[in-house]
PDB file of C-alpha atoms and ligand atoms in Angstrom:
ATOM      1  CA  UNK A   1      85.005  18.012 -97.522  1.00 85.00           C
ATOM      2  CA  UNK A   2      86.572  15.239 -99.666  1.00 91.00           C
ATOM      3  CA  UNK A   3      84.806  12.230-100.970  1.00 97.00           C
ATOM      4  CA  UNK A   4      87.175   9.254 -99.959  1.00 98.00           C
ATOM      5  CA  UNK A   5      87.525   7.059 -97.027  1.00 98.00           C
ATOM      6  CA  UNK A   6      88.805   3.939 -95.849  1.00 99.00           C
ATOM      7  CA  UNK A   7      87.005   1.133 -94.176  1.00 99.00           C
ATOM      8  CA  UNK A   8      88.288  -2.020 -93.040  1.00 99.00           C
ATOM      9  CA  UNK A   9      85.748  -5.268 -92.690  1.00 99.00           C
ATOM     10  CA  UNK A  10      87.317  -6.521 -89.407  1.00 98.00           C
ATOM     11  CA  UNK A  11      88.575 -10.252 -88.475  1.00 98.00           C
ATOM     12  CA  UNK A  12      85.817 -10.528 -86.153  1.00 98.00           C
ATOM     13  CA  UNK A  13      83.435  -9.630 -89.047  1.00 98.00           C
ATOM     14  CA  UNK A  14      85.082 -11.275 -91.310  1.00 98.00           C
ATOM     15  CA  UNK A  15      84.982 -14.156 -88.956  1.00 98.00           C
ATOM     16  CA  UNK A  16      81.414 -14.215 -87.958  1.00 98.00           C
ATOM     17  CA  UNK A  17      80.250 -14.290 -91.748  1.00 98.00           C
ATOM     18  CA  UNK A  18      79.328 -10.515 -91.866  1.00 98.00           C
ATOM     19  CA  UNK A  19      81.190  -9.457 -95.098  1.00 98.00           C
ATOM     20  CA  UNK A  20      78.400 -10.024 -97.175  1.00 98.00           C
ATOM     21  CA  UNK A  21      75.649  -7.965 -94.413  1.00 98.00           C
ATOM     22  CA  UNK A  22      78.522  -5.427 -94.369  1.00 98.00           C
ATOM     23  CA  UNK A  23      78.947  -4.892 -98.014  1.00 98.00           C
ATOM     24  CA  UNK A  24      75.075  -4.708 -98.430  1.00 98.00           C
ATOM     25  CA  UNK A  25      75.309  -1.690 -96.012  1.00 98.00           C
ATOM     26  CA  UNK A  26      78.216  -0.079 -97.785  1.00 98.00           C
ATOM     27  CA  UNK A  27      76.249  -0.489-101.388  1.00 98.00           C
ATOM     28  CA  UNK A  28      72.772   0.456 -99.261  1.00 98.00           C
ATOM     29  CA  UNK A  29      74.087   4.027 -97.959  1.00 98.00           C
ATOM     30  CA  UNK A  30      75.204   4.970-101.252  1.00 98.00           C
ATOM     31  CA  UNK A  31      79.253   4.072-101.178  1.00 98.00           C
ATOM     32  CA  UNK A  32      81.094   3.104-104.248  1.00 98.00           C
ATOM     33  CA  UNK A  33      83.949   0.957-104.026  1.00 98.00           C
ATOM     34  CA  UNK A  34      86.976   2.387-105.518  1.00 98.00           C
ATOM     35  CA  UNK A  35      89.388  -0.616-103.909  1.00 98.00           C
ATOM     36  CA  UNK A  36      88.531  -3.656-102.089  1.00 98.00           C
ATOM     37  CA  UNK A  37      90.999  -6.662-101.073  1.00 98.00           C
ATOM     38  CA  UNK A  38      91.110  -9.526 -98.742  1.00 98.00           C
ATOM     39  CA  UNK A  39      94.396  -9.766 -97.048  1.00 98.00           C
ATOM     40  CA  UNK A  40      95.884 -10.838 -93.679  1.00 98.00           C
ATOM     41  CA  UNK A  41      97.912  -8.021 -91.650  1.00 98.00           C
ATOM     42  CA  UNK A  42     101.367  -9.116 -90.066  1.00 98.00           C
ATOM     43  CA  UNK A  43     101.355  -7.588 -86.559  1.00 98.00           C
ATOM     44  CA  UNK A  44     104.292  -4.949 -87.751  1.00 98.00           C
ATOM     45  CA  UNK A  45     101.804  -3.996 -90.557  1.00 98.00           C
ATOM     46  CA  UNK A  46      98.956  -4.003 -88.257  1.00 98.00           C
ATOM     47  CA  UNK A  47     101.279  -1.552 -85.501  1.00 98.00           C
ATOM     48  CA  UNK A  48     102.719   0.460 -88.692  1.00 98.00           C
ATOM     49  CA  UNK A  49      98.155   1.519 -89.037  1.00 98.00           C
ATOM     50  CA  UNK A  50      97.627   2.256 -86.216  1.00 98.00           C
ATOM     51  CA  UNK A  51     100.665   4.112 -84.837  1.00 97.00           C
ATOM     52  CA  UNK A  52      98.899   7.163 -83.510  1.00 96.00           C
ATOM     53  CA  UNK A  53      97.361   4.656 -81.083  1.00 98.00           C
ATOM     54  CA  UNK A  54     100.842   3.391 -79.855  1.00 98.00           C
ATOM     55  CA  UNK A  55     101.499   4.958 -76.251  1.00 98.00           C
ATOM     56  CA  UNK A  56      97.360   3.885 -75.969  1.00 98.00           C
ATOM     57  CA  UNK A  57      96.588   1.076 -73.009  1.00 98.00           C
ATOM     58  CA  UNK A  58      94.531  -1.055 -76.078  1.00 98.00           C
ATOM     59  CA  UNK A  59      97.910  -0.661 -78.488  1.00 98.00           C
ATOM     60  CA  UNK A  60      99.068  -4.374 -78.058  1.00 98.00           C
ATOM     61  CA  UNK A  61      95.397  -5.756 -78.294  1.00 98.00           C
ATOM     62  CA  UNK A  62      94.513  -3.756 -81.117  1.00 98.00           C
ATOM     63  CA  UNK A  63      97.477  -4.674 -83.078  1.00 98.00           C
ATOM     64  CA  UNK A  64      97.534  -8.768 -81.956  1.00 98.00           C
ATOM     65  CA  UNK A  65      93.302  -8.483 -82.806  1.00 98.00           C
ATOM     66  CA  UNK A  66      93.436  -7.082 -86.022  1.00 98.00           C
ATOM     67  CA  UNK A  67      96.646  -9.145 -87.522  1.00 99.00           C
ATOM     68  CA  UNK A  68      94.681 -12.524 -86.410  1.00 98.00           C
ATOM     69  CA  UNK A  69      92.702 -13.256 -88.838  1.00 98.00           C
ATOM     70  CA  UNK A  70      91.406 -12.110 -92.663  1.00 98.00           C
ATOM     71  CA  UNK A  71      90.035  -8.967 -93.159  1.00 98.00           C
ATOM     72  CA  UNK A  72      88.995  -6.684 -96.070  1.00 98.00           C
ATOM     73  CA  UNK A  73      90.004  -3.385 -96.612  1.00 99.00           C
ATOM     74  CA  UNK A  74      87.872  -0.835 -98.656  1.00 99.00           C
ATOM     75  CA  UNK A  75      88.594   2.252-100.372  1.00 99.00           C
ATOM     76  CA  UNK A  76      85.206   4.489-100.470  1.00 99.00           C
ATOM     77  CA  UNK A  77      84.191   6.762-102.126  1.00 98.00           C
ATOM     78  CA  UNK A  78      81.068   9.319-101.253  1.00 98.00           C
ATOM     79  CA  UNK A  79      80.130  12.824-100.893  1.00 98.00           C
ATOM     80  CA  UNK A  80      81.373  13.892 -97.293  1.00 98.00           C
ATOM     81  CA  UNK A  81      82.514  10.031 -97.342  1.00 98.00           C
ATOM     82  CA  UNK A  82      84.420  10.652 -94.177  1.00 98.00           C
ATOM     83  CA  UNK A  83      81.522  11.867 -92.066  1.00 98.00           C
ATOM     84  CA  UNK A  84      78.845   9.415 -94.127  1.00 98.00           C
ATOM     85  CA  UNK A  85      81.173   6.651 -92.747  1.00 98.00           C
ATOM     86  CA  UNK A  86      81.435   6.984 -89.479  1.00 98.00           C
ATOM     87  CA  UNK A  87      77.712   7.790 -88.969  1.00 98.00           C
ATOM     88  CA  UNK A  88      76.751   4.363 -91.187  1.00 98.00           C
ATOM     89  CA  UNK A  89      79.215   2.734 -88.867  1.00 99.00           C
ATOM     90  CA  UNK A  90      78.337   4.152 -85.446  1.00 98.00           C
ATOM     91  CA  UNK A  91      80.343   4.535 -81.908  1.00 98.00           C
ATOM     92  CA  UNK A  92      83.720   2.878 -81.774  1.00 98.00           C
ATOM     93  CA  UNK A  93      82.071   0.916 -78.881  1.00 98.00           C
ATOM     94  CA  UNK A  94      78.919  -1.094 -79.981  1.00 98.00           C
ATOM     95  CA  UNK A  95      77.319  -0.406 -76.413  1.00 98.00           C
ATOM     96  CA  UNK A  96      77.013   3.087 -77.575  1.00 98.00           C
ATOM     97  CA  UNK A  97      76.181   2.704 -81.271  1.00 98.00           C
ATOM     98  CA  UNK A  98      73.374   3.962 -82.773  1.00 98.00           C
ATOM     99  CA  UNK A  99      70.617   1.741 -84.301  1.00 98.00           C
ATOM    100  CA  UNK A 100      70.716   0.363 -87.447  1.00 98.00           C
ATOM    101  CA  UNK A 101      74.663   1.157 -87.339  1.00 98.00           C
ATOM    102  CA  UNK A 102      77.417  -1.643 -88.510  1.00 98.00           C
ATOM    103  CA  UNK A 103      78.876  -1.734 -85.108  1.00 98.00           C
ATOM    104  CA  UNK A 104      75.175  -2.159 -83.682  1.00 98.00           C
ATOM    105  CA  UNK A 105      74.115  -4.977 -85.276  1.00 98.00           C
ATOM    106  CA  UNK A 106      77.788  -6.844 -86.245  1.00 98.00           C
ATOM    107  CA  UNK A 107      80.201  -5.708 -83.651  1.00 98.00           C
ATOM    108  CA  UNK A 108      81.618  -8.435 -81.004  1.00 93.00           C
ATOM    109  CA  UNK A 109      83.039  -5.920 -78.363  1.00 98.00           C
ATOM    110  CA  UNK A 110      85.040  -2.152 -78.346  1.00 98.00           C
ATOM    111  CA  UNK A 111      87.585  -4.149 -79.112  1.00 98.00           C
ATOM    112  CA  UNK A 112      85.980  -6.156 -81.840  1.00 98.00           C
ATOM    113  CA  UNK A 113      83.927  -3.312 -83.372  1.00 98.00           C
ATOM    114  CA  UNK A 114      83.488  -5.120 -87.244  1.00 98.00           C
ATOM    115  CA  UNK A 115      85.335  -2.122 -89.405  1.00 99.00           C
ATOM    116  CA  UNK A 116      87.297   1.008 -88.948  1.00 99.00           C
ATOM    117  CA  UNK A 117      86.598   3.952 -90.456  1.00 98.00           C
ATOM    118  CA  UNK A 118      88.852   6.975 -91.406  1.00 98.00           C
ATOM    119  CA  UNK A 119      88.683   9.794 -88.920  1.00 98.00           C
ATOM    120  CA  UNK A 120      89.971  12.979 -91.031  1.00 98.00           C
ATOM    121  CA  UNK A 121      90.104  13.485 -95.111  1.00 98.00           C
ATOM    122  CA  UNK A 122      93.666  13.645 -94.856  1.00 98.00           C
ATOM    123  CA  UNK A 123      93.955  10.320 -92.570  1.00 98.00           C
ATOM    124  CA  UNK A 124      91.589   8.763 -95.067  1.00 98.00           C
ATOM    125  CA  UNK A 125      94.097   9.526 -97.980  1.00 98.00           C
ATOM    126  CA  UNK A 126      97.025   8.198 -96.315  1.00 98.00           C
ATOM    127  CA  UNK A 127      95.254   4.919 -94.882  1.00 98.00           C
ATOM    128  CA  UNK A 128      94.166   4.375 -98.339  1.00 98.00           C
ATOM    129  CA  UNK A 129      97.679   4.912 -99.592  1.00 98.00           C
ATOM    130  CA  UNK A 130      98.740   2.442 -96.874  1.00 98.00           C
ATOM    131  CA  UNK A 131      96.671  -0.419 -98.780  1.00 98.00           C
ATOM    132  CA  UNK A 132      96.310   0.367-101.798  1.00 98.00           C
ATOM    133  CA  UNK A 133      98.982   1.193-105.046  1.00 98.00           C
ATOM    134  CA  UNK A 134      97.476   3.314-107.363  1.00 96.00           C
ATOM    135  CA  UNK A 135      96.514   0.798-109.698  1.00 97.00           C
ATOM    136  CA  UNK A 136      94.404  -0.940-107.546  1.00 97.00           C
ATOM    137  CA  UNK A 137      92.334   2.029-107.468  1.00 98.00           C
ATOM    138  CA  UNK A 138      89.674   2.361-110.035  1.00 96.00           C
TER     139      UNK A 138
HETATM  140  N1  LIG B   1      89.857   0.367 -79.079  1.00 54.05           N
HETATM  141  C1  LIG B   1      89.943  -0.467 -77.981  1.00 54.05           C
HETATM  142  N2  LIG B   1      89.735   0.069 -76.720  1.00 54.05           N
HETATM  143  C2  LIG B   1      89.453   1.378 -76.528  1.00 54.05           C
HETATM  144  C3  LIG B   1      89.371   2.227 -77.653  1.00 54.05           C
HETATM  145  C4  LIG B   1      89.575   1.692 -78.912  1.00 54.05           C
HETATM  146  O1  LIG B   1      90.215  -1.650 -78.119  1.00 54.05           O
HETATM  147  O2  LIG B   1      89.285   1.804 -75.379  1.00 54.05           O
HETATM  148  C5  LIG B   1      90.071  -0.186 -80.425  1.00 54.05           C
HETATM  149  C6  LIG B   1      88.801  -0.333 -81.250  1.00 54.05           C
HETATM  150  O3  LIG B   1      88.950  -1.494 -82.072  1.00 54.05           O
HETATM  151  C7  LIG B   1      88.814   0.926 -82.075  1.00 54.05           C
HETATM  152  C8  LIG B   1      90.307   1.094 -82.360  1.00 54.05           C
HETATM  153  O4  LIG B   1      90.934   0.689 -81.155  1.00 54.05           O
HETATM  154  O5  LIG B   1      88.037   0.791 -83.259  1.00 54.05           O
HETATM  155  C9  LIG B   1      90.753   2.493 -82.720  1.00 54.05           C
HETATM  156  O6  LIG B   1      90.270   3.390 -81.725  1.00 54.05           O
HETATM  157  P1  LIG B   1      89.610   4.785 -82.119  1.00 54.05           P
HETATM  158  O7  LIG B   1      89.468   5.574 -80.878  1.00 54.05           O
HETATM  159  O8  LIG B   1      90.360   5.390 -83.255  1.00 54.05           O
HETATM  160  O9  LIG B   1      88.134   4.340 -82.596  1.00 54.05           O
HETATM  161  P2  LIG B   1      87.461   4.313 -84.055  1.00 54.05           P
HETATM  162  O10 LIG B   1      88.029   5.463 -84.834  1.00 54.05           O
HETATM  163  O11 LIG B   1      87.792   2.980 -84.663  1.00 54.05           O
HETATM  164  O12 LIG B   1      85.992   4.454 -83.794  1.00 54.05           O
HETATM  165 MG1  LIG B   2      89.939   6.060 -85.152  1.00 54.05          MG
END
């Protein structure tokens, strides 16, 4: 089990004025923050993340959604971070999420779900690497 993943405060989030509750949640589960930037995705960038998703329905949407706005991407760190995640973040659709999850109480929509989380320890390394140079990694 590694101890890095990589979360992504959503435009919708972002949007809304749920950084700040979403940070609180990240410092609240016990998550430190080895990387953190705001930043803007261009749609290629935004297609280039999420290419394992391209022959999906959602593909376009995804990619027009998350290149529409700010956003903040995270690199965590935690015990088990990738598993510690996605349970403080809860069901990709909000419907479904548990309470007292991120996507419970911030989320907009499946679509709109607030952050991402990394799905494997070795998709969490590259996602970071994605982001992130080294030296933005302390
Ligand atoms: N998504 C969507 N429609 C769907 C499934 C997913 O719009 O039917 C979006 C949603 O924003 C989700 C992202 O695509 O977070 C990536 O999907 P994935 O299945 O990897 O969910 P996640 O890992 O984010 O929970
Ligand atoms: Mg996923």
């Amino acid at each position: 089990m590694g101890n890095k993943t990589f979360a992504i405060i959503k435009p919708d989030a972002v949007k809304n004025g749920f950084t700040g509750n979403i940070y609180d949640r990240i410092i609240q589960a016990g998550f430190g923050i080895q990387g953190a930037k705001l930043i803007q995705m261009s749609l290629a960038q935004a297609e280039g993340f999420y290419d394992i998703h391209r022959s999906r329905p959602f593909f376009g949407e995804l990619t027009k959604f998350m290149s529409s706005g700010k956003c903040m991407v995270l690199a965590l760190e935690k015990e088990n971070a990738v598993n510690e995640w996605r349970t403080t973040i809860g069901s990709t659709n909000p419907a479904d999420a548990a309470e007292g999850t991120i996507r419970k109480d911030f989320a907009t929509s499946l679509g709109e779900n607030a952050v991402h989380g990394s799905d494997s320890d070795e998709n969490a390394i590259k996602e970071i690497a994605f982001f992130f140079s080294e030296s933005e990694l302390i």
